[in-house]
Amino acid sequence: MSFLSVSSSYGMTVDYATNLKVDEVDGCYLVTVDRPYYGATEPEVVLLVPEDMEPSVSMDGISRIDIPLNRIVVGTTPAVACLDALDSLDLLVGLAGGKYVYTDSVRKMGLPEVASDGGMSRSLDRERLLELAPDGFITYLYGDEERRDVDFLRNCGVPVLFMAEYLEDSPLARAEWIKFIGLLVGREEQATEIFDKVVRRYEELASMVEKSQVRPLVLSGAPFGGVWYVPRRGSWPSIMFRAAGAKSLWNDLEGTGTAPMDLEAVLVRAESSEIWLNCGSWRSLEDAERSGLPIEAFPPFEKGEIFNNDRRVTSEGGNDYYQSGIIRPDMILADLISIIHPEKMRDHELFYYRKLK
């Protein structure tokens, strides 16, 4: 992209997200997503062109998208959360994976569904999507095999925009993707203001327990198909646990994402655990008992210290923790501190979490 005259002096800075870059080009915005999806070998680069603006430089090889978008189809719930925070839900004309949307007002809109699942899923109804004539389809990919749908839609004139916040490891980096949506809908200043408030609140909360000498050991997750995926030290959950004044049982496991463990390996470490968080589909202690695990061997079960992040869910499985929680890590952190260090937040009412009974 060296043929573009790029200025990095634009007021919207991207400070935490490592997978998102925004530069000004003649009053337009050059957006680069280095890793648009798992397995991507090339970055995604788009030029967002505001009304009444026209770049004077060559755009060969770069997709041009006129903004603000006015007719949006969304296939990822964090984008719904961003539009909600930016007072832009009225721009939605369709959904993919609408059953996973938590926001009641969106579900009541009765929007057309272009896929039963989110992302560029196999259930995507291309023809229905084209009928909606969106000027932006905000979604995500699982991998290269779904590129054919992206190419098809783009050849038909539908801009496909990748929301790749889930590839960020830092909670604040994920939240900063609201700025991308803000650019798309012409509310970049509002997006920056919202994000800045989240950062201030997150750092204020983290400072409350930063010097705490007591760091409870946290067990997280639950087995799935016989495998227990535990968070590595650099993963999003582990970062949140540390910020909340705790320590993951797997804090010594370097890297990002999760690592598969067998039950025996988890049991050895779980003997020293004090709190159990994010335990999958369990809705009650009875569910834990019926899981087939030797549940009495887990100290948090005996102490009644098991909390799941499913306080706000719909009957179809839409979980607000994975929707608004992505852009409100400060609120998740407040919940975690009140669980791990209740003496620090005695009046806090859990928002995303609840104690299993």
mmCIF file of C-alpha atoms in Angstrom:
data_model
loop_
_atom_site.group_PDB
_atom_site.id
_atom_site.type_symbol
_atom_site.label_atom_id
_atom_site.label_comp_id
_atom_site.label_asym_id
_atom_site.label_seq_id
_atom_site.Cartn_x
_atom_site.Cartn_y
_atom_site.Cartn_z
ATOM 1 C CA MET A 1 0.000 0.000 0.000
ATOM 2 C CA SER A 2 2.999 2.257 -0.307
ATOM 3 C CA PHE A 3 1.364 4.239 -3.134
ATOM 4 C CA LEU A 4 -1.018 5.810 -0.676
ATOM 5 C CA SER A 5 -0.166 9.024 1.066
ATOM 6 C CA VAL A 6 -0.885 8.070 4.652
ATOM 7 C CA SER A 7 -0.919 10.434 7.578
ATOM 8 C CA SER A 8 -0.825 8.993 11.083
ATOM 9 C CA SER A 9 -1.807 12.267 12.703
ATOM 10 C CA TYR A 10 -5.538 11.564 12.690
ATOM 11 C CA GLY A 11 -7.226 12.238 16.023
ATOM 12 C CA MET A 12 -8.654 8.724 16.413
ATOM 13 C CA THR A 13 -5.808 6.759 17.876
ATOM 14 C CA VAL A 14 -5.918 3.012 18.387
ATOM 15 C CA ASP A 15 -4.039 2.403 21.606
ATOM 16 C CA TYR A 16 -4.884 -1.134 22.749
ATOM 17 C CA ALA A 17 -6.104 -3.143 19.748
ATOM 18 C CA THR A 18 -3.167 -4.794 17.991
ATOM 19 C CA ASN A 19 -5.211 -6.138 15.088
ATOM 20 C CA LEU A 20 -6.791 -2.844 14.034
ATOM 21 C CA LYS A 21 -5.085 0.152 12.464
ATOM 22 C CA VAL A 22 -6.706 3.389 11.305
ATOM 23 C CA ASP A 23 -4.885 6.015 9.256
ATOM 24 C CA GLU A 24 -6.134 9.185 7.614
ATOM 25 C CA VAL A 25 -5.904 9.469 3.856
ATOM 26 C CA ASP A 26 -7.122 12.786 2.438
ATOM 27 C CA GLY A 27 -9.935 12.983 4.972
ATOM 28 C CA CYS A 28 -10.799 9.297 4.478
ATOM 29 C CA TYR A 29 -9.904 6.388 6.745
ATOM 30 C CA LEU A 30 -7.620 3.565 5.741
ATOM 31 C CA VAL A 31 -8.526 0.638 7.993
ATOM 32 C CA THR A 32 -6.162 -2.322 8.180
ATOM 33 C CA VAL A 33 -7.019 -5.562 9.952
ATOM 34 C CA ASP A 34 -3.788 -7.539 10.011
ATOM 35 C CA ARG A 35 -5.450 -10.816 10.971
ATOM 36 C CA PRO A 36 -9.084 -10.752 9.822
ATOM 37 C CA TYR A 37 -9.722 -14.407 10.799
ATOM 38 C CA TYR A 38 -7.967 -17.563 11.970
ATOM 39 C CA GLY A 39 -5.549 -18.768 9.336
ATOM 40 C CA ALA A 40 -5.627 -15.556 7.295
ATOM 41 C CA THR A 41 -2.445 -15.053 5.309
ATOM 42 C CA GLU A 42 -3.139 -11.511 4.181
ATOM 43 C CA PRO A 43 -4.470 -8.395 5.919
ATOM 44 C CA GLU A 44 -7.816 -6.838 5.056
ATOM 45 C CA VAL A 45 -7.540 -3.228 3.963
ATOM 46 C CA VAL A 46 -10.509 -0.986 3.228
ATOM 47 C CA LEU A 47 -10.796 2.715 2.557
ATOM 48 C CA LEU A 48 -13.758 4.320 4.301
ATOM 49 C CA VAL A 49 -14.857 7.396 2.379
ATOM 50 C CA PRO A 50 -17.090 9.921 4.190
ATOM 51 C CA GLU A 51 -19.782 11.846 2.364
ATOM 52 C CA ASP A 52 -18.495 14.737 0.262
ATOM 53 C CA MET A 53 -14.937 13.428 0.416
ATOM 54 C CA GLU A 54 -12.888 12.034 -2.425
ATOM 55 C CA PRO A 55 -9.356 10.687 -2.031
ATOM 56 C CA SER A 56 -6.899 12.162 -4.487
ATOM 57 C CA VAL A 57 -4.607 9.141 -4.359
ATOM 58 C CA SER A 58 -4.842 5.847 -6.187
ATOM 59 C CA MET A 59 -7.010 3.144 -4.586
ATOM 60 C CA ASP A 60 -6.017 0.265 -6.835
ATOM 61 C CA GLY A 61 -6.323 -3.004 -4.951
ATOM 62 C CA ILE A 62 -8.189 -1.506 -2.007
ATOM 63 C CA SER A 63 -11.910 -1.843 -1.381
ATOM 64 C CA ARG A 64 -13.711 1.470 -1.131
ATOM 65 C CA ILE A 65 -16.692 1.740 1.209
ATOM 66 C CA ASP A 66 -18.757 4.904 1.453
ATOM 67 C CA ILE A 67 -19.720 5.927 4.974
ATOM 68 C CA PRO A 68 -21.776 6.355 7.002
ATOM 69 C CA LEU A 69 -23.505 3.046 6.397
ATOM 70 C CA ASN A 70 -27.268 3.283 6.330
ATOM 71 C CA ARG A 71 -28.407 -0.321 5.815
ATOM 72 C CA ILE A 72 -26.484 -2.849 7.892
ATOM 73 C CA VAL A 73 -26.713 -6.617 8.260
ATOM 74 C CA VAL A 74 -24.859 -7.981 11.293
ATOM 75 C CA GLY A 75 -23.561 -11.492 11.882
ATOM 76 C CA THR A 76 -21.750 -10.966 15.177
ATOM 77 C CA THR A 77 -23.229 -9.933 18.521
ATOM 78 C CA PRO A 78 -20.393 -7.626 19.674
ATOM 79 C CA ALA A 79 -21.229 -5.478 16.627
ATOM 80 C CA VAL A 80 -24.832 -5.359 17.850
ATOM 81 C CA ALA A 81 -23.528 -4.164 21.228
ATOM 82 C CA CYS A 82 -21.499 -1.450 19.507
ATOM 83 C CA LEU A 83 -24.471 -0.252 17.442
ATOM 84 C CA ASP A 84 -26.606 -0.229 20.573
ATOM 85 C CA ALA A 85 -24.057 1.843 22.493
ATOM 86 C CA LEU A 86 -23.823 4.226 19.535
ATOM 87 C CA ASP A 87 -27.611 4.682 19.286
ATOM 88 C CA SER A 88 -27.534 3.179 15.787
ATOM 89 C CA LEU A 89 -29.707 0.065 16.020
ATOM 90 C CA ASP A 90 -32.146 1.679 13.587
ATOM 91 C CA LEU A 91 -29.589 1.079 10.833
ATOM 92 C CA LEU A 92 -30.052 -2.695 11.079
ATOM 93 C CA VAL A 93 -31.944 -4.324 8.214
ATOM 94 C CA GLY A 94 -31.026 -7.957 8.875
ATOM 95 C CA LEU A 95 -29.244 -10.411 11.129
ATOM 96 C CA ALA A 96 -27.252 -13.621 10.896
ATOM 97 C CA GLY A 97 -27.571 -15.763 14.010
ATOM 98 C CA GLY A 98 -30.285 -13.595 15.502
ATOM 99 C CA LYS A 99 -31.014 -16.201 18.194
ATOM 100 C CA TYR A 100 -27.706 -15.290 19.829
ATOM 101 C CA VAL A 101 -28.639 -11.620 20.194
ATOM 102 C CA TYR A 102 -29.388 -10.697 23.786
ATOM 103 C CA THR A 103 -30.837 -7.209 23.281
ATOM 104 C CA ASP A 104 -34.580 -7.422 23.700
ATOM 105 C CA SER A 105 -35.312 -4.391 21.520
ATOM 106 C CA VAL A 106 -33.399 -5.940 18.601
ATOM 107 C CA ARG A 107 -35.210 -9.273 18.872
ATOM 108 C CA LYS A 108 -38.528 -7.402 18.861
ATOM 109 C CA MET A 109 -37.604 -5.639 15.626
ATOM 110 C CA GLY A 110 -38.384 -8.851 13.744
ATOM 111 C CA LEU A 111 -35.447 -8.368 11.390
ATOM 112 C CA PRO A 112 -35.021 -10.789 8.469
ATOM 113 C CA GLU A 113 -32.569 -13.588 9.169
ATOM 114 C CA VAL A 114 -29.933 -14.296 6.521
ATOM 115 C CA ALA A 115 -28.470 -17.256 8.454
ATOM 116 C CA SER A 116 -29.430 -19.349 11.457
ATOM 117 C CA ASP A 117 -25.893 -19.023 12.807
ATOM 118 C CA GLY A 118 -23.564 -16.068 13.141
ATOM 119 C CA GLY A 119 -20.611 -15.326 10.909
ATOM 120 C CA MET A 120 -20.226 -16.548 7.332
ATOM 121 C CA SER A 121 -21.885 -19.826 8.248
ATOM 122 C CA ARG A 122 -22.980 -22.604 5.910
ATOM 123 C CA SER A 123 -26.562 -21.574 6.574
ATOM 124 C CA LEU A 124 -26.021 -18.174 4.938
ATOM 125 C CA ASP A 125 -28.834 -17.384 2.508
ATOM 126 C CA ARG A 126 -27.032 -15.360 -0.146
ATOM 127 C CA GLU A 127 -30.145 -14.472 -2.102
ATOM 128 C CA ARG A 128 -31.964 -13.176 0.952
ATOM 129 C CA LEU A 129 -28.961 -11.112 1.931
ATOM 130 C CA LEU A 130 -28.801 -9.579 -1.543
ATOM 131 C CA GLU A 131 -32.518 -8.790 -1.424
ATOM 132 C CA LEU A 132 -31.910 -6.689 1.673
ATOM 133 C CA ALA A 133 -29.421 -4.575 -0.304
ATOM 134 C CA PRO A 134 -27.242 -3.673 2.672
ATOM 135 C CA ASP A 135 -24.431 -1.175 2.279
ATOM 136 C CA GLY A 136 -22.454 -3.147 4.862
ATOM 137 C CA PHE A 137 -22.403 -6.743 6.173
ATOM 138 C CA ILE A 138 -20.463 -6.818 9.446
ATOM 139 C CA THR A 139 -19.462 -10.360 10.299
ATOM 140 C CA TYR A 140 -16.614 -12.765 11.047
ATOM 141 C CA LEU A 141 -15.048 -15.825 9.457
ATOM 142 C CA TYR A 142 -13.970 -19.138 10.883
ATOM 143 C CA GLY A 143 -11.427 -19.718 8.138
ATOM 144 C CA ASP A 144 -10.411 -19.590 4.494
ATOM 145 C CA GLU A 145 -13.067 -22.078 3.382
ATOM 146 C CA GLU A 146 -15.746 -19.413 3.900
ATOM 147 C CA ARG A 147 -14.012 -16.880 1.676
ATOM 148 C CA ARG A 148 -16.065 -17.951 -1.304
ATOM 149 C CA ASP A 149 -19.182 -16.386 0.221
ATOM 150 C CA VAL A 150 -17.256 -13.208 0.978
ATOM 151 C CA ASP A 151 -15.983 -13.025 -2.601
ATOM 152 C CA PHE A 152 -19.461 -13.733 -3.975
ATOM 153 C CA LEU A 153 -21.073 -10.970 -1.921
ATOM 154 C CA ARG A 154 -18.378 -8.447 -2.754
ATOM 155 C CA ASN A 155 -18.700 -9.245 -6.457
ATOM 156 C CA CYS A 156 -22.419 -8.540 -6.065
ATOM 157 C CA GLY A 157 -21.687 -5.144 -4.551
ATOM 158 C CA VAL A 158 -22.174 -5.938 -0.860
ATOM 159 C CA PRO A 159 -19.281 -4.671 1.282
ATOM 160 C CA VAL A 160 -18.259 -7.358 3.792
ATOM 161 C CA LEU A 161 -16.503 -6.024 6.882
ATOM 162 C CA PHE A 162 -14.690 -8.271 9.337
ATOM 163 C CA MET A 163 -15.203 -7.713 13.048
ATOM 164 C CA ALA A 164 -12.093 -9.449 14.384
ATOM 165 C CA GLU A 165 -12.114 -8.274 17.984
ATOM 166 C CA TYR A 166 -12.163 -11.904 19.166
ATOM 167 C CA LEU A 167 -8.576 -12.294 17.941
ATOM 168 C CA GLU A 168 -7.395 -9.710 20.472
ATOM 169 C CA ASP A 169 -6.203 -10.989 23.841
ATOM 170 C CA SER A 170 -6.487 -7.879 25.996
ATOM 171 C CA PRO A 171 -9.990 -7.009 27.274
ATOM 172 C CA LEU A 172 -9.440 -3.344 26.474
ATOM 173 C CA ALA A 173 -8.174 -4.231 22.996
ATOM 174 C CA ARG A 174 -11.410 -6.066 22.260
ATOM 175 C CA ALA A 175 -13.467 -3.176 23.592
ATOM 176 C CA GLU A 176 -11.591 -0.688 21.426
ATOM 177 C CA TRP A 177 -13.166 -2.193 18.310
ATOM 178 C CA ILE A 178 -16.184 0.016 19.020
ATOM 179 C CA LYS A 179 -14.126 2.692 17.266
ATOM 180 C CA PHE A 180 -14.267 0.665 14.033
ATOM 181 C CA ILE A 181 -18.053 0.494 14.210
ATOM 182 C CA GLY A 182 -18.118 4.183 15.139
ATOM 183 C CA LEU A 183 -16.306 5.011 11.895
ATOM 184 C CA LEU A 184 -18.720 2.905 9.864
ATOM 185 C CA VAL A 185 -21.800 4.702 11.191
ATOM 186 C CA GLY A 186 -20.316 8.193 11.385
ATOM 187 C CA ARG A 187 -20.127 8.255 15.163
ATOM 188 C CA GLU A 188 -16.393 8.017 15.682
ATOM 189 C CA GLU A 189 -16.248 10.732 18.331
ATOM 190 C CA GLN A 190 -19.019 9.098 20.360
ATOM 191 C CA ALA A 191 -17.237 5.742 20.083
ATOM 192 C CA THR A 192 -13.997 7.244 21.340
ATOM 193 C CA GLU A 193 -15.769 8.901 24.266
ATOM 194 C CA ILE A 194 -17.435 5.625 25.248
ATOM 195 C CA PHE A 195 -14.183 3.696 25.028
ATOM 196 C CA ASP A 196 -12.234 6.294 27.002
ATOM 197 C CA LYS A 197 -14.788 6.047 29.826
ATOM 198 C CA VAL A 198 -14.463 2.260 29.822
ATOM 199 C CA VAL A 199 -10.673 2.521 30.060
ATOM 200 C CA ARG A 200 -10.832 4.963 32.969
ATOM 201 C CA ARG A 201 -13.304 2.810 34.881
ATOM 202 C CA TYR A 202 -11.361 -0.394 34.152
ATOM 203 C CA GLU A 203 -8.102 1.101 35.391
ATOM 204 C CA GLU A 204 -9.786 2.610 38.434
ATOM 205 C CA LEU A 205 -11.209 -0.790 39.384
ATOM 206 C CA ALA A 206 -7.949 -2.628 38.733
ATOM 207 C CA SER A 207 -6.090 -0.189 40.969
ATOM 208 C CA MET A 208 -8.346 -1.179 43.888
ATOM 209 C CA VAL A 209 -6.785 -4.645 44.059
ATOM 210 C CA GLU A 210 -3.467 -4.033 42.341
ATOM 211 C CA LYS A 211 -1.462 -4.222 45.567
ATOM 212 C CA SER A 212 -3.508 -6.951 47.197
ATOM 213 C CA GLN A 213 -1.308 -9.582 48.820
ATOM 214 C CA VAL A 214 -4.157 -12.095 48.776
ATOM 215 C CA ARG A 215 -4.535 -13.604 45.305
ATOM 216 C CA PRO A 216 -7.071 -16.472 45.327
ATOM 217 C CA LEU A 217 -6.468 -19.279 42.852
ATOM 218 C CA VAL A 218 -9.168 -19.478 40.196
ATOM 219 C CA LEU A 219 -10.289 -22.613 38.409
ATOM 220 C CA SER A 220 -12.143 -21.830 35.199
ATOM 221 C CA GLY A 221 -14.081 -23.680 32.536
ATOM 222 C CA ALA A 222 -15.537 -27.172 32.478
ATOM 223 C CA PRO A 223 -14.807 -30.264 30.400
ATOM 224 C CA PHE A 224 -16.241 -30.437 26.892
ATOM 225 C CA GLY A 225 -16.195 -33.755 25.082
ATOM 226 C CA GLY A 226 -13.754 -35.128 27.638
ATOM 227 C CA VAL A 227 -11.312 -32.254 27.210
ATOM 228 C CA TRP A 228 -10.833 -29.308 29.565
ATOM 229 C CA TYR A 229 -9.659 -26.201 27.759
ATOM 230 C CA VAL A 230 -7.773 -24.070 30.269
ATOM 231 C CA PRO A 231 -6.788 -20.433 29.713
ATOM 232 C CA ARG A 232 -3.139 -19.662 29.079
ATOM 233 C CA ARG A 233 -1.455 -16.807 30.928
ATOM 234 C CA GLY A 234 -1.915 -14.326 28.069
ATOM 235 C CA SER A 235 -5.542 -15.163 27.374
ATOM 236 C CA TRP A 236 -8.453 -12.808 27.847
ATOM 237 C CA PRO A 237 -9.850 -14.622 30.956
ATOM 238 C CA SER A 238 -6.444 -14.889 32.648
ATOM 239 C CA ILE A 239 -5.808 -11.192 32.122
ATOM 240 C CA MET A 240 -9.195 -10.409 33.663
ATOM 241 C CA PHE A 241 -8.542 -12.678 36.668
ATOM 242 C CA ARG A 242 -5.206 -10.965 37.358
ATOM 243 C CA ALA A 243 -6.758 -7.516 37.004
ATOM 244 C CA ALA A 244 -9.380 -8.598 39.559
ATOM 245 C CA GLY A 245 -6.717 -9.571 42.098
ATOM 246 C CA ALA A 246 -6.749 -13.328 41.538
ATOM 247 C CA LYS A 247 -4.545 -15.833 39.768
ATOM 248 C CA SER A 248 -5.487 -18.520 37.301
ATOM 249 C CA LEU A 249 -4.459 -22.074 38.187
ATOM 250 C CA TRP A 250 -2.707 -22.073 34.814
ATOM 251 C CA ASN A 251 -0.888 -18.784 35.216
ATOM 252 C CA ASP A 252 2.400 -20.498 34.385
ATOM 253 C CA LEU A 253 1.144 -21.671 31.009
ATOM 254 C CA GLU A 254 2.683 -19.171 28.611
ATOM 255 C CA GLY A 255 0.950 -18.028 25.447
ATOM 256 C CA THR A 256 -2.546 -16.946 24.503
ATOM 257 C CA GLY A 257 -5.838 -18.735 23.992
ATOM 258 C CA THR A 258 -6.502 -22.063 25.667
ATOM 259 C CA ALA A 259 -4.698 -25.371 26.079
ATOM 260 C CA PRO A 260 -6.415 -28.787 26.166
ATOM 261 C CA MET A 261 -5.995 -30.747 29.413
ATOM 262 C CA ASP A 262 -7.265 -34.108 30.532
ATOM 263 C CA LEU A 263 -9.256 -34.455 33.727
ATOM 264 C CA GLU A 264 -6.373 -35.938 35.687
ATOM 265 C CA ALA A 265 -4.171 -32.929 35.002
ATOM 266 C CA VAL A 266 -6.928 -30.549 36.075
ATOM 267 C CA LEU A 267 -7.708 -32.517 39.223
ATOM 268 C CA VAL A 268 -4.125 -32.294 40.447
ATOM 269 C CA ARG A 269 -4.158 -28.502 40.324
ATOM 270 C CA ALA A 270 -7.785 -28.048 41.275
ATOM 271 C CA GLU A 271 -6.994 -29.249 44.812
ATOM 272 C CA SER A 272 -5.633 -25.785 45.564
ATOM 273 C CA SER A 273 -8.381 -23.801 43.826
ATOM 274 C CA GLU A 274 -10.559 -21.420 45.839
ATOM 275 C CA ILE A 275 -13.040 -20.053 43.305
ATOM 276 C CA TRP A 276 -14.545 -21.611 40.171
ATOM 277 C CA LEU A 277 -15.583 -19.309 37.324
ATOM 278 C CA ASN A 278 -17.066 -19.582 33.818
ATOM 279 C CA CYS A 279 -18.278 -23.168 34.113
ATOM 280 C CA GLY A 280 -19.879 -23.533 30.688
ATOM 281 C CA SER A 281 -23.480 -24.678 30.403
ATOM 282 C CA TRP A 282 -24.053 -25.445 34.075
ATOM 283 C CA ARG A 283 -27.046 -23.569 35.413
ATOM 284 C CA SER A 284 -27.002 -25.049 38.941
ATOM 285 C CA LEU A 285 -24.930 -27.074 41.400
ATOM 286 C CA GLU A 286 -27.133 -30.002 40.456
ATOM 287 C CA ASP A 287 -25.867 -29.688 36.876
ATOM 288 C CA ALA A 288 -22.319 -29.864 38.244
ATOM 289 C CA GLU A 289 -23.152 -33.005 40.194
ATOM 290 C CA ARG A 290 -24.690 -34.607 37.110
ATOM 291 C CA SER A 291 -21.680 -33.798 34.942
ATOM 292 C CA GLY A 292 -19.900 -37.024 35.823
ATOM 293 C CA LEU A 293 -16.988 -35.195 37.441
ATOM 294 C CA PRO A 294 -15.831 -36.229 40.933
ATOM 295 C CA ILE A 295 -17.261 -32.890 41.943
ATOM 296 C CA GLU A 296 -16.587 -33.300 45.687
ATOM 297 C CA ALA A 297 -12.862 -33.268 44.893
ATOM 298 C CA PHE A 298 -13.102 -29.634 43.822
ATOM 299 C CA PRO A 299 -12.741 -27.276 46.831
ATOM 300 C CA PRO A 300 -14.901 -24.487 45.287
ATOM 301 C CA PHE A 301 -17.817 -26.931 45.097
ATOM 302 C CA GLU A 302 -17.496 -27.815 48.765
ATOM 303 C CA LYS A 303 -17.276 -24.114 49.678
ATOM 304 C CA GLY A 304 -20.125 -23.088 47.373
ATOM 305 C CA GLU A 305 -17.824 -20.744 45.462
ATOM 306 C CA ILE A 306 -18.880 -21.470 41.882
ATOM 307 C CA PHE A 307 -19.950 -18.557 39.678
ATOM 308 C CA ASN A 308 -21.052 -18.644 36.079
ATOM 309 C CA ASN A 309 -21.187 -15.790 33.576
ATOM 310 C CA ASP A 310 -24.797 -16.485 32.562
ATOM 311 C CA ARG A 311 -26.853 -14.049 34.592
ATOM 312 C CA ARG A 312 -28.117 -12.390 31.404
ATOM 313 C CA VAL A 313 -29.162 -15.033 28.886
ATOM 314 C CA THR A 314 -32.156 -15.562 26.625
ATOM 315 C CA SER A 315 -34.120 -18.793 26.289
ATOM 316 C CA GLU A 316 -32.394 -19.351 22.929
ATOM 317 C CA GLY A 317 -28.906 -18.992 24.351
ATOM 318 C CA GLY A 318 -28.062 -15.340 23.698
ATOM 319 C CA ASN A 319 -25.622 -14.372 26.460
ATOM 320 C CA ASP A 320 -24.982 -10.700 27.150
ATOM 321 C CA TYR A 321 -21.568 -11.536 28.635
ATOM 322 C CA TYR A 322 -20.425 -12.259 25.063
ATOM 323 C CA GLN A 323 -22.339 -9.310 23.613
ATOM 324 C CA SER A 324 -22.200 -6.122 25.660
ATOM 325 C CA GLY A 325 -19.498 -7.637 27.885
ATOM 326 C CA ILE A 326 -17.039 -7.389 24.997
ATOM 327 C CA ILE A 327 -17.242 -3.595 25.004
ATOM 328 C CA ARG A 328 -17.769 -3.307 28.784
ATOM 329 C CA PRO A 329 -14.798 -5.154 30.343
ATOM 330 C CA ASP A 330 -15.011 -2.645 33.168
ATOM 331 C CA MET A 331 -18.380 -4.099 34.167
ATOM 332 C CA ILE A 332 -17.060 -7.653 33.976
ATOM 333 C CA LEU A 333 -14.102 -6.593 36.102
ATOM 334 C CA ALA A 334 -16.430 -5.067 38.691
ATOM 335 C CA ASP A 335 -18.248 -8.410 38.936
ATOM 336 C CA LEU A 336 -14.993 -10.339 39.288
ATOM 337 C CA ILE A 337 -13.618 -8.073 42.009
ATOM 338 C CA SER A 338 -16.851 -8.331 43.967
ATOM 339 C CA ILE A 339 -16.579 -12.152 43.738
ATOM 340 C CA ILE A 340 -12.858 -12.432 44.472
ATOM 341 C CA HIS A 341 -12.477 -9.540 46.909
ATOM 342 C CA PRO A 342 -16.006 -8.891 48.199
ATOM 343 C CA GLU A 343 -14.657 -6.582 50.893
ATOM 344 C CA LYS A 344 -13.683 -4.120 48.132
ATOM 345 C CA MET A 345 -17.161 -3.839 46.617
ATOM 346 C CA ARG A 346 -19.703 -4.605 49.325
ATOM 347 C CA ASP A 347 -22.623 -2.884 47.595
ATOM 348 C CA HIS A 348 -21.991 -4.224 44.109
ATOM 349 C CA GLU A 349 -24.792 -6.202 42.471
ATOM 350 C CA LEU A 350 -23.545 -8.817 40.012
ATOM 351 C CA PHE A 351 -24.399 -7.927 36.400
ATOM 352 C CA TYR A 352 -23.004 -10.709 34.198
ATOM 353 C CA TYR A 353 -22.263 -13.331 36.854
ATOM 354 C CA ARG A 354 -24.320 -15.284 39.354
ATOM 355 C CA LYS A 355 -23.549 -17.779 42.054
ATOM 356 C CA LEU A 356 -24.639 -21.340 41.299
ATOM 357 C CA LYS A 357 -27.114 -22.751 43.786
#
